[in-house]
Tab-separated table of C-alpha atoms in Angstrom:
chain	number	residue	atom	x	y	z
A	1	UNK	CA	0.222	-52.647	65.797
A	2	UNK	CA	-2.625	-55.104	65.658
A	3	UNK	CA	-2.527	-58.668	63.536
A	4	UNK	CA	-4.965	-61.040	63.260
A	5	UNK	CA	-4.342	-64.303	63.475
A	6	UNK	CA	-2.836	-67.080	60.907
A	7	UNK	CA	-4.653	-70.519	60.742
A	8	UNK	CA	-3.131	-73.428	61.859
A	9	UNK	CA	-1.041	-75.314	59.783
A	10	UNK	CA	0.155	-71.295	58.215
A	11	UNK	CA	4.342	-71.184	57.637
A	12	UNK	CA	4.649	-75.007	59.101
A	13	UNK	CA	8.095	-76.348	57.828
A	14	UNK	CA	9.652	-79.932	59.393
A	15	UNK	CA	13.061	-78.840	57.200
A	16	UNK	CA	15.706	-76.339	57.588
A	17	UNK	CA	16.970	-74.128	59.985
A	18	UNK	CA	15.831	-73.129	63.077
A	19	UNK	CA	15.989	-70.251	65.682
A	20	UNK	CA	15.307	-71.954	68.533
A	21	UNK	CA	15.415	-75.645	69.779
A	22	UNK	CA	13.567	-76.815	72.948
A	23	UNK	CA	14.696	-79.942	74.123
A	24	UNK	CA	13.058	-82.167	77.725
A	25	UNK	CA	12.166	-85.580	79.110
A	26	UNK	CA	8.649	-84.127	79.190
A	27	UNK	CA	7.259	-81.939	77.103
A	28	UNK	CA	3.206	-81.771	76.311
A	29	UNK	CA	2.350	-83.295	73.004
A	30	UNK	CA	-1.099	-84.552	71.653
A	31	UNK	CA	-2.286	-84.509	75.617
A	32	UNK	CA	0.297	-86.857	76.629
A	33	UNK	CA	4.251	-86.051	78.414
A	34	UNK	CA	6.650	-87.448	75.626
A	35	UNK	CA	10.928	-86.733	74.966
A	36	UNK	CA	10.416	-84.277	72.654
A	37	UNK	CA	12.527	-81.617	70.817
A	38	UNK	CA	10.562	-78.534	69.549
A	39	UNK	CA	11.780	-76.684	66.461
A	40	UNK	CA	10.587	-73.093	66.019
A	41	UNK	CA	11.129	-71.041	63.383
A	42	UNK	CA	9.678	-67.266	63.120
A	43	UNK	CA	7.679	-67.429	65.762
A	44	UNK	CA	6.312	-70.473	64.917
A	45	UNK	CA	6.639	-73.912	65.412
A	46	UNK	CA	8.310	-75.666	62.591
A	47	UNK	CA	8.779	-79.267	64.285
A	48	UNK	CA	8.204	-81.669	66.878
A	49	UNK	CA	10.023	-84.712	67.040
A	50	UNK	CA	11.430	-87.459	69.502
A	51	UNK	CA	14.362	-86.504	71.631
A	52	UNK	CA	17.461	-87.073	70.452
A	53	UNK	CA	16.154	-86.163	66.630
A	54	UNK	CA	19.152	-83.730	66.681
A	55	UNK	CA	16.889	-80.965	66.100
A	56	UNK	CA	19.062	-77.700	65.303
A	57	UNK	CA	20.275	-74.027	63.173
A	58	UNK	CA	21.061	-74.638	59.539
A	59	UNK	CA	24.884	-75.583	59.038
A	60	UNK	CA	25.286	-71.991	57.914
A	61	UNK	CA	23.825	-69.696	60.478
A	62	UNK	CA	24.718	-72.032	63.379
A	63	UNK	CA	23.093	-69.480	66.407
A	64	UNK	CA	20.141	-71.243	66.720
A	65	UNK	CA	18.728	-70.908	70.657
A	66	UNK	CA	18.527	-73.682	72.548
A	67	UNK	CA	16.740	-74.747	76.097
A	68	UNK	CA	17.204	-77.782	77.620
A	69	UNK	CA	14.617	-78.220	80.142
A	70	UNK	CA	16.216	-79.657	83.760
A	71	UNK	CA	15.197	-83.462	84.926
A	72	UNK	CA	12.339	-81.453	87.063
A	73	UNK	CA	10.564	-79.327	84.305
A	74	UNK	CA	8.389	-79.796	81.900
A	75	UNK	CA	7.189	-77.513	78.700
A	76	UNK	CA	3.553	-77.048	78.515
A	77	UNK	CA	2.099	-74.073	76.170
A	78	UNK	CA	2.248	-70.574	77.077
A	79	UNK	CA	-1.630	-70.695	78.453
A	80	UNK	CA	-4.558	-68.489	77.464
A	81	UNK	CA	-6.525	-66.894	79.961
A	82	UNK	CA	-9.540	-65.622	78.552
A	83	UNK	CA	-10.689	-63.291	81.595
A	84	UNK	CA	-8.586	-60.417	82.047
A	85	UNK	CA	-9.584	-56.999	83.380
A	86	UNK	CA	-6.286	-54.615	82.300
A	87	UNK	CA	-9.063	-51.342	83.344
A	88	UNK	CA	-6.734	-49.558	80.906
A	89	UNK	CA	-7.696	-46.599	80.240
A	90	UNK	CA	-9.439	-44.762	83.104
A	91	UNK	CA	-8.920	-47.035	86.095
A	92	UNK	CA	-5.383	-47.400	85.180
A	93	UNK	CA	-4.418	-46.435	88.621
A	94	UNK	CA	-6.484	-50.581	89.586
A	95	UNK	CA	-4.050	-52.380	86.933
A	96	UNK	CA	-2.770	-51.316	83.532
A	97	UNK	CA	-1.324	-53.302	80.642
A	98	UNK	CA	2.200	-53.118	81.689
A	99	UNK	CA	1.514	-54.656	85.039
A	100	UNK	CA	-1.177	-57.218	83.865
A	101	UNK	CA	0.797	-58.327	81.036
A	102	UNK	CA	4.021	-59.082	83.272
A	103	UNK	CA	2.051	-60.886	85.711
A	104	UNK	CA	0.743	-62.885	82.739
A	105	UNK	CA	4.241	-63.614	81.707
A	106	UNK	CA	5.662	-64.597	85.105
A	107	UNK	CA	2.391	-66.871	85.617
A	108	UNK	CA	3.207	-68.697	82.210
A	109	UNK	CA	-0.136	-67.072	80.526
A	110	UNK	CA	1.586	-65.973	76.683
A	111	UNK	CA	-2.243	-64.927	75.570
A	112	UNK	CA	-5.125	-63.029	77.397
A	113	UNK	CA	-8.213	-61.149	76.150
A	114	UNK	CA	-8.980	-58.384	78.040
A	115	UNK	CA	-13.099	-57.359	78.989
A	116	UNK	CA	-14.440	-54.784	78.027
A	117	UNK	CA	-14.776	-52.998	81.352
A	118	UNK	CA	-13.740	-51.632	83.959
A	119	UNK	CA	-12.126	-48.948	81.912
A	120	UNK	CA	-13.020	-45.669	80.237
A	121	UNK	CA	-14.284	-45.978	78.127
A	122	UNK	CA	-16.064	-49.404	77.999
A	123	UNK	CA	-15.771	-51.168	74.760
A	124	UNK	CA	-19.067	-50.698	73.213
A	125	UNK	CA	-17.877	-49.070	70.061
A	126	UNK	CA	-15.175	-49.096	67.705
A	127	UNK	CA	-13.889	-46.013	68.755
A	128	UNK	CA	-13.700	-47.351	72.229
A	129	UNK	CA	-11.998	-50.139	70.968
A	130	UNK	CA	-9.340	-47.827	69.313
A	131	UNK	CA	-8.783	-45.949	72.821
A	132	UNK	CA	-7.994	-49.145	74.523
A	133	UNK	CA	-5.677	-50.374	71.280
A	134	UNK	CA	-3.728	-47.558	71.777
A	135	UNK	CA	-3.701	-46.971	75.689
A	136	UNK	CA	-2.368	-50.922	74.739
A	137	UNK	CA	-0.130	-50.540	72.213
A	138	UNK	CA	4.020	-50.539	73.040
A	139	UNK	CA	3.042	-51.593	76.609
A	140	UNK	CA	2.148	-55.162	76.462
A	141	UNK	CA	4.397	-58.374	77.209
A	142	UNK	CA	1.887	-61.276	75.873
A	143	UNK	CA	-0.856	-61.225	73.194
A	144	UNK	CA	-3.394	-59.309	74.194
A	145	UNK	CA	-7.026	-59.239	72.444
A	146	UNK	CA	-10.124	-57.559	73.088
A	147	UNK	CA	-13.868	-58.122	73.800
A	148	UNK	CA	-16.431	-55.670	72.841
A	149	UNK	CA	-19.337	-54.899	75.281
A	150	UNK	CA	-22.988	-55.183	74.952
A	151	UNK	CA	-25.401	-52.907	77.033
A	152	UNK	CA	-28.368	-51.116	76.541
A	153	UNK	CA	-28.728	-48.770	73.111
A	154	UNK	CA	-25.422	-50.148	71.519
A	155	UNK	CA	-27.194	-52.534	69.400
A	156	UNK	CA	-26.544	-51.054	66.084
A	157	UNK	CA	-22.255	-50.830	67.329
A	158	UNK	CA	-22.468	-55.040	67.307
A	159	UNK	CA	-21.276	-55.798	63.801
A	160	UNK	CA	-18.903	-52.681	63.849
A	161	UNK	CA	-17.078	-54.526	66.256
A	162	UNK	CA	-17.155	-57.789	64.830
A	163	UNK	CA	-15.558	-56.098	61.638
A	164	UNK	CA	-13.031	-54.350	63.804
A	165	UNK	CA	-11.514	-57.836	65.405
A	166	UNK	CA	-13.161	-58.115	69.111
A	167	UNK	CA	-13.238	-61.358	70.014
A	168	UNK	CA	-17.071	-61.809	71.735
A	169	UNK	CA	-19.064	-59.742	73.335
A	170	UNK	CA	-19.917	-59.147	77.243
A	171	UNK	CA	-22.738	-58.637	79.642
A	172	UNK	CA	-24.396	-58.442	82.887
A	173	UNK	CA	-27.707	-59.765	83.761
A	174	UNK	CA	-26.498	-57.928	87.084
A	175	UNK	CA	-25.534	-54.537	87.936
A	176	UNK	CA	-21.394	-54.706	86.862
A	177	UNK	CA	-20.340	-52.416	89.407
A	178	UNK	CA	-19.620	-49.272	87.152
A	179	UNK	CA	-22.383	-47.520	85.629
A	180	UNK	CA	-20.712	-46.468	82.474
A	181	UNK	CA	-21.781	-50.406	81.864
A	182	UNK	CA	-25.461	-51.421	82.861
A	183	UNK	CA	-26.757	-54.688	82.506
A	184	UNK	CA	-29.248	-56.041	80.304
A	185	UNK	CA	-32.481	-57.414	80.135
A	186	UNK	CA	-33.362	-61.060	79.493
A	187	UNK	CA	-34.900	-59.699	76.016
A	188	UNK	CA	-32.034	-57.207	75.475
A	189	UNK	CA	-29.578	-60.261	75.852
A	190	UNK	CA	-31.876	-62.262	73.138
A	191	UNK	CA	-31.808	-59.291	70.997
A	192	UNK	CA	-27.838	-58.866	70.756
A	193	UNK	CA	-27.735	-62.129	70.622
A	194	UNK	CA	-29.915	-62.471	67.710
A	195	UNK	CA	-27.427	-59.800	66.206
A	196	UNK	CA	-24.770	-61.572	67.058
A	197	UNK	CA	-25.539	-65.614	65.569
A	198	UNK	CA	-25.238	-63.551	62.181
A	199	UNK	CA	-22.631	-61.346	62.309
A	200	UNK	CA	-19.894	-63.380	61.846
A	201	UNK	CA	-21.491	-66.085	64.659
A	202	UNK	CA	-19.373	-64.145	67.549
A	203	UNK	CA	-20.005	-65.012	70.766
A	204	UNK	CA	-21.129	-63.507	73.242
A	205	UNK	CA	-20.066	-64.090	77.643
A	206	UNK	CA	-22.697	-63.526	80.049
A	207	UNK	CA	-22.295	-62.702	84.168
A	208	UNK	CA	-25.322	-64.535	84.757
A	209	UNK	CA	-26.509	-63.449	87.827
A	210	UNK	CA	-30.695	-62.622	88.084
A	211	UNK	CA	-30.883	-58.940	89.378
A	212	UNK	CA	-34.004	-59.192	90.821
A	213	UNK	CA	-32.934	-62.135	92.936
A	214	UNK	CA	-29.867	-60.198	94.571
A	215	UNK	CA	-32.601	-56.894	94.968
A	216	UNK	CA	-34.611	-59.377	96.605
A	217	UNK	CA	-31.645	-60.715	99.097
A	218	UNK	CA	-30.892	-59.071	101.989
A	219	UNK	CA	-27.646	-56.670	101.742
A	220	UNK	CA	-26.372	-55.822	105.168
A	221	UNK	CA	-23.577	-54.084	106.532
A	222	UNK	CA	-21.524	-56.923	107.394
A	223	UNK	CA	-17.969	-57.654	108.294
A	224	UNK	CA	-19.076	-61.202	108.320
A	225	UNK	CA	-18.888	-63.512	105.032
A	226	UNK	CA	-21.884	-65.348	105.665
A	227	UNK	CA	-23.758	-62.130	105.515
A	228	UNK	CA	-22.202	-61.456	102.034
A	229	UNK	CA	-22.837	-64.712	100.812
A	230	UNK	CA	-26.596	-64.701	101.590
A	231	UNK	CA	-26.802	-61.338	99.431
A	232	UNK	CA	-25.780	-63.249	96.640
A	233	UNK	CA	-27.804	-66.414	96.546
A	234	UNK	CA	-27.027	-69.447	94.335
A	235	UNK	CA	-31.233	-69.043	92.897
A	236	UNK	CA	-29.775	-65.834	90.993
A	237	UNK	CA	-26.798	-68.075	89.487
A	238	UNK	CA	-28.987	-70.680	88.088
A	239	UNK	CA	-31.742	-68.282	87.182
A	240	UNK	CA	-30.113	-66.185	85.044
A	241	UNK	CA	-27.750	-69.238	83.658
A	242	UNK	CA	-31.412	-70.780	83.004
A	243	UNK	CA	-32.521	-67.180	80.552
A	244	UNK	CA	-28.840	-67.177	78.589
A	245	UNK	CA	-29.711	-70.951	78.180
A	246	UNK	CA	-33.515	-70.782	76.827
A	247	UNK	CA	-32.288	-67.620	74.816
A	248	UNK	CA	-29.222	-69.310	73.397
A	249	UNK	CA	-31.717	-72.244	72.492
A	250	UNK	CA	-34.098	-69.964	70.774
A	251	UNK	CA	-32.079	-67.855	68.874
A	252	UNK	CA	-29.010	-70.573	67.611
A	253	UNK	CA	-26.594	-68.057	69.140
A	254	UNK	CA	-22.864	-69.005	71.430
A	255	UNK	CA	-23.147	-68.157	74.341
A	256	UNK	CA	-20.168	-68.670	77.386
A	257	UNK	CA	-21.041	-68.419	80.953
A	258	UNK	CA	-18.523	-66.505	83.017
A	259	UNK	CA	-17.096	-67.648	86.094
A	260	UNK	CA	-19.753	-70.167	87.169
A	261	UNK	CA	-20.134	-70.374	91.155
A	262	UNK	CA	-22.707	-72.548	91.610
A	263	UNK	CA	-22.676	-76.140	91.163
A	264	UNK	CA	-26.334	-75.998	91.556
A	265	UNK	CA	-26.513	-75.225	87.424
A	266	UNK	CA	-24.220	-78.252	86.530
A	267	UNK	CA	-27.562	-80.412	85.605
A	268	UNK	CA	-29.088	-77.909	83.507
A	269	UNK	CA	-26.119	-76.475	81.470
A	270	UNK	CA	-25.659	-80.555	80.896
A	271	UNK	CA	-28.870	-80.757	79.565
A	272	UNK	CA	-28.665	-77.743	77.399
A	273	UNK	CA	-25.478	-79.049	75.997
A	274	UNK	CA	-26.993	-82.245	75.026
A	275	UNK	CA	-29.876	-81.134	73.333
A	276	UNK	CA	-27.451	-79.193	71.375
A	277	UNK	CA	-27.694	-75.962	73.041
A	278	UNK	CA	-24.510	-73.639	71.924
A	279	UNK	CA	-23.479	-72.893	75.727
A	280	UNK	CA	-20.081	-73.183	77.517
A	281	UNK	CA	-18.972	-72.425	80.798
A	282	UNK	CA	-16.054	-71.244	82.796
A	283	UNK	CA	-15.086	-70.957	86.367
A	284	UNK	CA	-12.189	-69.750	87.984
A	285	UNK	CA	-9.304	-70.997	90.510
A	286	UNK	CA	-11.154	-69.214	93.457
A	287	UNK	CA	-13.708	-70.997	93.188
A	288	UNK	CA	-11.735	-74.087	92.993
A	289	UNK	CA	-9.467	-73.334	95.695
A	290	UNK	CA	-11.155	-71.372	98.306
A	291	UNK	CA	-14.308	-71.736	99.800
A	292	UNK	CA	-16.471	-69.854	102.576
A	293	UNK	CA	-14.609	-71.922	105.221
A	294	UNK	CA	-11.298	-70.251	104.818
A	295	UNK	CA	-13.174	-66.294	104.520
A	296	UNK	CA	-12.001	-64.729	107.728
A	297	UNK	CA	-14.242	-61.932	109.111
A	298	UNK	CA	-13.257	-58.931	107.426
A	299	UNK	CA	-11.408	-60.412	105.259
A	300	UNK	CA	-12.542	-58.732	102.088
A	301	UNK	CA	-9.772	-59.339	99.813
A	302	UNK	CA	-12.036	-63.086	99.263
A	303	UNK	CA	-14.849	-60.714	98.039
A	304	UNK	CA	-15.778	-61.615	94.367
A	305	UNK	CA	-19.041	-62.099	92.829
A	306	UNK	CA	-20.748	-64.341	92.268
A	307	UNK	CA	-18.808	-65.105	95.630
A	308	UNK	CA	-16.836	-67.822	96.901
A	309	UNK	CA	-19.095	-70.724	98.138
A	310	UNK	CA	-18.986	-73.801	99.928
A	311	UNK	CA	-16.696	-77.017	100.402
A	312	UNK	CA	-19.285	-79.575	99.330
A	313	UNK	CA	-20.039	-76.428	95.982
A	314	UNK	CA	-16.330	-76.607	95.152
A	315	UNK	CA	-15.900	-80.478	95.305
A	316	UNK	CA	-19.060	-80.581	92.777
A	317	UNK	CA	-17.064	-77.381	90.469
A	318	UNK	CA	-14.481	-80.262	90.567
A	319	UNK	CA	-16.731	-83.433	89.329
A	320	UNK	CA	-17.882	-80.911	87.120
A	321	UNK	CA	-14.762	-80.160	85.168
A	322	UNK	CA	-13.561	-83.706	85.252
A	323	UNK	CA	-17.062	-84.517	83.070
A	324	UNK	CA	-16.440	-81.763	80.875
A	325	UNK	CA	-19.661	-79.806	81.775
A	326	UNK	CA	-17.341	-77.169	83.080
A	327	UNK	CA	-15.215	-76.746	79.553
A	328	UNK	CA	-12.435	-74.652	81.139
A	329	UNK	CA	-10.956	-72.116	83.380
A	330	UNK	CA	-9.496	-68.647	83.912
A	331	UNK	CA	-8.445	-66.244	86.012
A	332	UNK	CA	-11.373	-62.728	86.508
A	333	UNK	CA	-8.315	-60.962	87.122
A	334	UNK	CA	-9.708	-58.573	88.719
A	335	UNK	CA	-7.552	-56.129	90.881
A	336	UNK	CA	-8.269	-52.643	92.664
A	337	UNK	CA	-6.345	-50.897	94.840
A	338	UNK	CA	-6.247	-51.545	98.092
A	339	UNK	CA	-8.708	-48.801	99.523
A	340	UNK	CA	-11.055	-50.384	97.598
A	341	UNK	CA	-10.561	-53.562	98.697
A	342	UNK	CA	-10.412	-52.850	102.010
A	343	UNK	CA	-12.439	-49.802	101.908
A	344	UNK	CA	-15.263	-50.012	104.602
A	345	UNK	CA	-12.680	-51.522	107.894
A	346	UNK	CA	-14.079	-55.279	106.587
A	347	UNK	CA	-17.396	-53.965	105.934
A	348	UNK	CA	-18.139	-56.381	102.803
A	349	UNK	CA	-21.010	-54.660	101.095
A	350	UNK	CA	-18.679	-51.528	100.788
A	351	UNK	CA	-15.405	-53.111	99.807
A	352	UNK	CA	-14.766	-53.917	96.098
A	353	UNK	CA	-14.918	-57.451	94.629
A	354	UNK	CA	-12.413	-58.966	92.217
A	355	UNK	CA	-9.951	-61.143	93.130
A	356	UNK	CA	-6.009	-60.250	91.444
A	357	UNK	CA	-4.515	-63.957	90.512
A	358	UNK	CA	-3.597	-63.861	87.055
A	359	UNK	CA	0.101	-64.392	88.149
A	360	UNK	CA	-1.003	-67.349	89.865
A	361	UNK	CA	-3.620	-69.753	87.971
A	362	UNK	CA	-1.437	-73.065	87.383
A	363	UNK	CA	-0.049	-73.125	90.643
A	364	UNK	CA	-3.146	-72.633	92.524
A	365	UNK	CA	-5.167	-74.591	90.101
A	366	UNK	CA	-2.594	-77.559	89.625
A	367	UNK	CA	-2.112	-77.979	93.845
A	368	UNK	CA	-5.997	-78.607	94.313
A	369	UNK	CA	-6.004	-81.141	90.921
A	370	UNK	CA	-3.128	-82.732	92.672
A	371	UNK	CA	-4.399	-83.504	95.726
A	372	UNK	CA	-7.646	-84.362	94.056
A	373	UNK	CA	-5.391	-87.056	91.436
A	374	UNK	CA	-5.883	-85.322	88.444
A	375	UNK	CA	-3.166	-84.988	86.173
A	376	UNK	CA	-1.222	-81.792	84.510
A	377	UNK	CA	-2.220	-83.112	81.504
A	378	UNK	CA	-5.995	-82.059	82.390
A	379	UNK	CA	-5.016	-78.848	84.192
A	380	UNK	CA	-3.102	-77.666	81.030
A	381	UNK	CA	-6.332	-78.493	79.078
A	382	UNK	CA	-8.395	-76.702	80.654
A	383	UNK	CA	-6.450	-73.548	80.842
A	384	UNK	CA	-5.078	-73.573	76.637
A	385	UNK	CA	-6.352	-74.933	74.645
A	386	UNK	CA	-9.829	-75.412	75.341
A	387	UNK	CA	-10.177	-71.345	76.200
A	388	UNK	CA	-8.290	-70.853	73.069
A	389	UNK	CA	-10.420	-73.208	70.929
A	390	UNK	CA	-13.969	-70.629	72.558
A	391	UNK	CA	-12.551	-67.899	71.410
A	392	UNK	CA	-10.460	-69.054	67.768
A	393	UNK	CA	-7.377	-68.432	68.939
A	394	UNK	CA	-6.792	-71.450	66.295
A	395	UNK	CA	-2.561	-71.305	66.477
A	396	UNK	CA	-3.289	-71.071	70.645
A	397	UNK	CA	-2.899	-73.022	73.388
A	398	UNK	CA	-1.189	-77.072	71.701
A	399	UNK	CA	2.387	-77.618	70.972
A	400	UNK	CA	1.869	-78.358	67.558
A	401	UNK	CA	3.374	-77.973	63.880
A	402	UNK	CA	2.292	-74.618	62.612
A	403	UNK	CA	1.005	-73.332	66.146
A	404	UNK	CA	2.399	-70.749	67.815
A	405	UNK	CA	5.293	-70.994	69.336
A	406	UNK	CA	3.749	-69.917	72.836
A	407	UNK	CA	5.510	-72.147	75.607
A	408	UNK	CA	5.663	-72.124	79.919
A	409	UNK	CA	8.712	-73.978	81.336
A	410	UNK	CA	6.856	-75.335	84.812
A	411	UNK	CA	8.138	-77.364	86.914
A	412	UNK	CA	5.290	-79.124	89.011
A	413	UNK	CA	6.996	-80.434	91.964
A	414	UNK	CA	8.405	-77.361	93.482
A	415	UNK	CA	7.301	-75.938	96.015
A	416	UNK	CA	6.977	-72.057	97.050
A	417	UNK	CA	4.975	-69.674	99.538
A	418	UNK	CA	3.210	-66.842	97.762
A	419	UNK	CA	3.945	-63.424	98.660
A	420	UNK	CA	1.729	-60.350	97.148
A	421	UNK	CA	4.301	-57.952	97.353
A	422	UNK	CA	6.764	-60.037	95.062
A	423	UNK	CA	3.978	-60.266	92.341
A	424	UNK	CA	3.948	-58.182	89.253
A	425	UNK	CA	0.185	-57.025	89.479
A	426	UNK	CA	-0.222	-53.473	90.680
A	427	UNK	CA	-1.247	-53.808	93.952
A	428	UNK	CA	0.123	-56.152	96.453
A	429	UNK	CA	-3.595	-58.028	97.208
A	430	UNK	CA	-4.452	-61.287	97.173
A	431	UNK	CA	-6.385	-63.592	99.150
A	432	UNK	CA	-3.218	-66.222	98.328
A	433	UNK	CA	-0.829	-64.375	100.453
A	434	UNK	CA	1.282	-66.472	102.263
A	435	UNK	CA	-0.595	-69.988	100.814
A	436	UNK	CA	1.899	-72.683	99.828
A	437	UNK	CA	1.653	-73.745	96.393
A	438	UNK	CA	3.123	-76.667	94.386
A	439	UNK	CA	4.039	-75.791	90.901
A	440	UNK	CA	6.715	-73.483	89.764
A	441	UNK	CA	6.665	-70.970	86.418
A	442	UNK	CA	10.467	-70.740	85.934
A	443	UNK	CA	9.459	-68.402	82.686
A	444	UNK	CA	7.800	-68.374	79.197
A	445	UNK	CA	8.194	-67.827	75.542
A	446	UNK	CA	6.246	-65.832	73.205
A	447	UNK	CA	6.454	-66.382	69.552
A	448	UNK	CA	9.727	-67.906	70.697
A	449	UNK	CA	11.610	-65.590	72.306
A	450	UNK	CA	11.721	-65.566	76.346
A	451	UNK	CA	9.372	-62.830	78.016
A	452	UNK	CA	11.633	-60.194	79.845
A	453	UNK	CA	9.913	-58.063	81.780
A	454	UNK	CA	11.700	-54.682	80.639
A	455	UNK	CA	10.883	-55.536	76.572
A	456	UNK	CA	7.088	-55.244	75.949
A	457	UNK	CA	6.933	-57.936	72.885
A	458	UNK	CA	3.094	-58.606	72.911
A	459	UNK	CA	0.746	-57.448	69.908
A	460	UNK	CA	-1.985	-57.013	69.853
A	461	UNK	CA	-4.873	-59.175	68.115
A	462	UNK	CA	-7.776	-59.511	66.113
A	463	UNK	CA	-10.200	-61.932	65.576
A	464	UNK	CA	-10.087	-63.613	62.511
A	465	UNK	CA	-12.700	-64.396	60.477
A	466	UNK	CA	-13.130	-67.028	57.669
A	467	UNK	CA	-14.481	-66.334	53.927
A	468	UNK	CA	-17.525	-67.084	54.700
A	469	UNK	CA	-17.936	-64.375	57.707
A	470	UNK	CA	-18.632	-66.871	60.518
A	471	UNK	CA	-16.183	-67.619	63.404
A	472	UNK	CA	-12.653	-70.034	62.839
A	473	UNK	CA	-13.568	-71.652	65.874
A	474	UNK	CA	-14.378	-75.806	65.608
């Protein structure tokens, strides 16, 4: 079943019985951890009260569930990951809805938005969207929305996809890696922006690398990471980011830069924002945690596009996050079977590019943020509220009355060592295997009910539109 998201505040009530009451010394409310009690009714937060207020189930019912946080635990909103490649149908052997959403729930992610590739068919028409929804129905453990795709020749499909409830549209300015989802030119990008600016003010999200500069770079068969890094130069990313900004400024469309890896583009993004261009940008845990120095010869589990870059670049990305130039952090979870990830016996030109990290995002980013003296409150903002707001998930990402009762229980000082074989995603391949991380997700609640790896209770979400046809995004 697909559902349009209710508006924030719908169904809010601070009196009466509750289905669930959560109590703890550290609950994230209005950007600060505070002692609080949360009352949940029908999957919605009905009350946020000071700890000791005595929220409980009604006297008649007497059956309210309670959750008492342990002294080392905090309650945060469920994370929202708007960049996930599920790959089902068509490449379910890479990843599927059941395995991906189990991994999400285990990582405290209660909402994902699925990319239009690498599934077959790609989500470039309403018919293809319905095929994907049918594949997901009854198999998701968290809430799932869907991106549409922009490819050459599908301009007439964009408005119908908006009406069908996609959360926006993805395109590539360079080869996507799969032939059934071809790249667009800058002119085709602009044409799509013009359509989307008038079609519910829908959002265009862009894989920004310049195809001509990528083609002109050397592409040797090599087990050396430096050779692969040279094949995806930061100049290609910068040129494509500039093209997106220019076309967004010209059309007035909403645009979003995916998985920024090169800090060289930060100044032009900041300038564009200052001039009112409606552009936002994300980065990913692998660019914030890993550096080129971490990648051993033949270690193709680290391969992704755009690539993981040098330590100084990583530091600059963190500075961009703290300054608000980069808006949020999402996973770009893109797994593949070991045979593809290690194709060519460590040849970076042959191996599939993509990082599997959906279950690990919060501890990865928190471990590095904590080392840099950045508060957990900011990390949660970057990984929950900010992505939810950008894509129009108006009831997700915050603990407040009227919001969805999606929570994660997190122990920010606990530590663990990553065991790839114990992760929930389909294949035991990740560059983080054996890494010690700080922060343990001890549970998640979706619509006020604890997630259970044997019961797929997630909903398929539709992008809500306001009465004037424009997006709900603030």
